[in-house]
Amino acid sequence: WLPLCNPDRKPRPQGYRAPSSSWASITQQVIIFVIADTQAICARVLRAKTVLAGLDPTGEVLAGSIVLVAPVEPARITKVIDESFFVDSDDSDHDVRFSRGTTTDLDDTTSDGRPVLCLRLCGKSWYSGHSRTSLALVAVDHRPGVYRRVGIGMVSPGQDFSEKSFQQEMEVEII
């Protein structure tokens, strides 16, 4: 999912609503995209959990996370512009654009020079011609292996990092 592009973007609610990987964590319209080519999926779900406020399985969520194993690429934010930010990795010769989840992600988690972990959701082959989708994640303080989603990047092969990128797989918990 990604937020619907419009000038009335709303900030992420101050109190906890849902994991940052969920569209329920923001207060605005979203676009849901479906990956038709299941062979292109790179991430594997190891486990997911939620802590509910009550007994209603469709009720309020107090906490939640998803643990994925996927190809990752360490990178740094190079430029922040409105709803977007650009990142660059050591294996790339150009910046890659990501869209921010909400306007409150305009804090130090998406500032110039900030390290991010790019996690590849789909788009396996460099030469396949299909688009690639990656999440931009920032580490959660004092919790090794735990990250928060701050953006999503959907790029064509020519806009992607490089064929040397995303060679390492890693287990990542997203809250």
Short mmCIF file of C-alpha atoms in Angstrom, two decimals:
data_model
loop_
_atom_site.label_atom_id
_atom_site.label_comp_id
_atom_site.label_asym_id
_atom_site.label_seq_id
_atom_site.Cartn_x
_atom_site.Cartn_y
_atom_site.Cartn_z
CA TRP A 1 0.00 0.00 0.00
CA LEU A 2 0.94 3.61 -0.34
CA PRO A 3 -0.82 6.85 0.60
CA LEU A 4 -2.98 8.47 -2.05
CA CYS A 5 -1.05 11.45 -3.41
CA ASN A 6 -2.83 14.65 -2.51
CA PRO A 7 -1.95 17.99 -0.90
CA ASP A 8 -4.09 17.21 2.17
CA ARG A 9 -1.80 14.51 3.56
CA LYS A 10 -2.46 14.05 7.22
CA PRO A 11 0.17 13.41 9.87
CA ARG A 12 0.49 9.98 11.45
CA PRO A 13 -1.68 9.98 14.61
CA GLN A 14 0.30 10.70 17.79
CA GLY A 15 -0.95 7.66 19.70
CA TYR A 16 -0.31 4.10 18.60
CA ARG A 17 -2.85 2.82 16.08
CA ALA A 18 -1.27 -0.04 14.20
CA PRO A 19 2.12 -1.33 13.06
CA SER A 20 3.91 1.01 10.62
CA SER A 21 3.66 -1.73 7.97
CA SER A 22 -0.16 -1.45 8.05
CA TRP A 23 -2.35 1.04 6.18
CA ALA A 24 -4.30 1.32 9.43
CA SER A 25 -1.40 3.31 10.93
CA ILE A 26 -2.35 6.43 8.94
CA THR A 27 -5.47 8.61 8.55
CA GLN A 28 -5.89 9.04 4.82
CA GLN A 29 -6.82 7.18 1.68
CA VAL A 30 -4.41 4.56 0.43
CA ILE A 31 -3.78 2.71 -2.80
CA ILE A 32 -3.50 -1.04 -2.46
CA PHE A 33 -1.41 -2.78 -5.10
CA VAL A 34 -1.49 -6.47 -5.86
CA ILE A 35 1.50 -8.44 -7.11
CA ALA A 36 0.21 -10.59 -9.93
CA ASP A 37 3.50 -12.40 -10.59
CA THR A 38 3.98 -14.46 -7.44
CA GLN A 39 7.35 -15.67 -8.78
CA ALA A 40 8.63 -12.08 -8.32
CA ILE A 41 7.93 -12.03 -4.57
CA CYS A 42 11.18 -11.83 -2.59
CA ALA A 43 10.02 -11.53 1.03
CA ARG A 44 8.91 -14.49 3.13
CA VAL A 45 6.69 -14.06 6.19
CA LEU A 46 8.08 -15.94 9.18
CA ARG A 47 5.50 -14.78 11.69
CA ALA A 48 3.11 -11.98 12.54
CA LYS A 49 1.49 -11.05 15.80
CA THR A 50 -0.97 -8.56 17.21
CA VAL A 51 -2.00 -7.58 20.70
CA LEU A 52 -5.67 -6.69 20.83
CA ALA A 53 -7.24 -4.22 23.26
CA GLY A 54 -10.14 -6.58 23.92
CA LEU A 55 -11.71 -9.84 22.83
CA ASP A 56 -13.01 -8.58 19.47
CA PRO A 57 -10.68 -10.02 16.77
CA THR A 58 -11.58 -7.06 14.51
CA GLY A 59 -11.20 -4.47 17.28
CA GLU A 60 -8.51 -2.04 18.38
CA VAL A 61 -4.89 -3.15 18.06
CA LEU A 62 -2.50 -2.21 20.90
CA ALA A 63 0.66 -3.54 19.23
CA GLY A 64 1.72 -5.64 16.31
CA SER A 65 4.62 -6.74 14.16
CA ILE A 66 5.54 -8.82 11.15
CA VAL A 67 8.80 -10.70 10.75
CA LEU A 68 10.09 -11.09 7.21
CA VAL A 69 13.14 -12.66 5.60
CA ALA A 70 14.03 -10.70 2.48
CA PRO A 71 16.91 -9.26 0.47
CA VAL A 72 18.14 -6.00 2.04
CA GLU A 73 20.37 -3.11 0.99
CA PRO A 74 21.82 -0.71 3.57
CA ALA A 75 21.57 2.89 2.32
CA ARG A 76 21.50 6.55 3.40
CA ILE A 77 18.99 9.29 2.75
CA THR A 78 20.56 11.83 0.41
CA LYS A 79 17.71 14.29 -0.15
CA VAL A 80 14.23 14.99 1.28
CA ILE A 81 11.60 16.70 -0.93
CA ASP A 82 7.94 17.02 0.17
CA GLU A 83 6.41 13.52 0.23
CA SER A 84 9.56 11.87 -1.13
CA PHE A 85 13.10 11.13 -0.14
CA PHE A 86 16.03 9.74 -2.08
CA VAL A 87 18.48 7.09 -0.90
CA ASP A 88 21.83 5.86 -2.14
CA SER A 89 23.76 2.70 -1.36
CA ASP A 90 27.44 1.87 -1.70
CA ASP A 91 26.66 -0.39 -4.68
CA SER A 92 24.69 2.25 -6.59
CA ASP A 93 25.74 5.05 -8.91
CA HIS A 94 22.50 7.03 -8.50
CA ASP A 95 19.78 7.86 -5.95
CA VAL A 96 16.53 5.91 -5.71
CA ARG A 97 13.24 7.67 -4.85
CA PHE A 98 10.95 6.54 -2.02
CA SER A 99 7.54 7.92 -1.04
CA ARG A 100 6.98 8.72 2.62
CA GLY A 101 4.09 7.18 4.50
CA THR A 102 2.86 10.42 6.10
CA THR A 103 3.88 14.00 6.69
CA THR A 104 4.97 13.26 10.27
CA ASP A 105 7.76 11.15 8.85
CA LEU A 106 9.40 14.57 8.26
CA ASP A 107 11.31 14.15 11.49
CA ASP A 108 14.86 12.93 12.00
CA THR A 109 13.89 9.46 10.75
CA THR A 110 13.85 10.82 7.20
CA SER A 111 16.52 13.49 7.31
CA ASP A 112 19.57 13.85 5.07
CA GLY A 113 22.32 11.41 5.99
CA ARG A 114 20.05 9.12 8.02
CA PRO A 115 20.78 5.40 7.55
CA VAL A 116 17.90 3.30 6.21
CA LEU A 117 17.52 -0.36 5.41
CA CYS A 118 15.88 -1.02 2.05
CA LEU A 119 13.95 -4.31 2.09
CA ARG A 120 13.01 -5.83 -1.29
CA LEU A 121 9.41 -7.07 -1.39
CA CYS A 122 9.28 -8.07 -5.04
CA GLY A 123 11.27 -7.88 -8.26
CA LYS A 124 13.92 -10.60 -8.22
CA SER A 125 15.77 -10.47 -11.49
CA TRP A 126 17.77 -7.40 -12.49
CA TYR A 127 17.14 -8.11 -16.18
CA SER A 128 13.50 -9.23 -15.96
CA GLY A 129 12.06 -5.84 -16.96
CA HIS A 130 9.50 -5.92 -14.14
CA SER A 131 9.21 -3.19 -11.53
CA ARG A 132 10.73 -3.63 -8.11
CA THR A 133 9.11 -2.73 -4.81
CA SER A 134 11.09 -2.04 -1.65
CA LEU A 135 10.33 -0.69 1.80
CA ALA A 136 12.53 1.92 3.46
CA LEU A 137 12.99 1.07 7.13
CA VAL A 138 14.65 2.84 10.05
CA ALA A 139 15.99 1.03 13.10
CA VAL A 140 14.04 1.28 16.35
CA ASP A 141 16.32 2.46 19.16
CA HIS A 142 17.63 -0.20 21.55
CA ARG A 143 15.90 -3.06 19.69
CA PRO A 144 18.31 -4.95 17.41
CA GLY A 145 16.65 -6.28 14.25
CA VAL A 146 13.49 -4.18 14.81
CA TYR A 147 12.53 -1.51 12.27
CA ARG A 148 9.76 0.94 11.41
CA ARG A 149 8.51 1.57 7.88
CA VAL A 150 9.10 5.16 6.65
CA GLY A 151 8.59 4.78 2.92
CA ILE A 152 8.02 2.65 -0.14
CA GLY A 153 9.88 2.64 -3.45
CA MET A 154 8.44 1.31 -6.68
CA VAL A 155 10.94 1.55 -9.51
CA SER A 156 11.63 0.21 -12.99
CA PRO A 157 14.86 -1.75 -13.54
CA GLY A 158 16.71 1.32 -14.87
CA GLN A 159 15.80 3.32 -11.73
CA ASP A 160 16.87 0.62 -9.27
CA PHE A 161 20.13 0.62 -7.28
CA SER A 162 22.35 -1.79 -9.27
CA GLU A 163 22.64 -5.46 -10.10
CA LYS A 164 25.09 -5.80 -7.17
CA SER A 165 22.43 -4.62 -4.70
CA PHE A 166 20.17 -6.75 -2.50
CA GLN A 167 22.59 -9.70 -2.35
CA GLN A 168 22.16 -10.22 1.42
CA GLU A 169 19.03 -11.72 2.99
CA MET A 170 18.11 -10.75 6.52
CA GLU A 171 15.40 -11.46 9.09
CA VAL A 172 13.66 -8.17 9.95
CA GLU A 173 10.86 -7.38 12.40
CA ILE A 174 8.70 -4.43 11.37
CA ILE A 175 6.58 -2.75 14.04
#
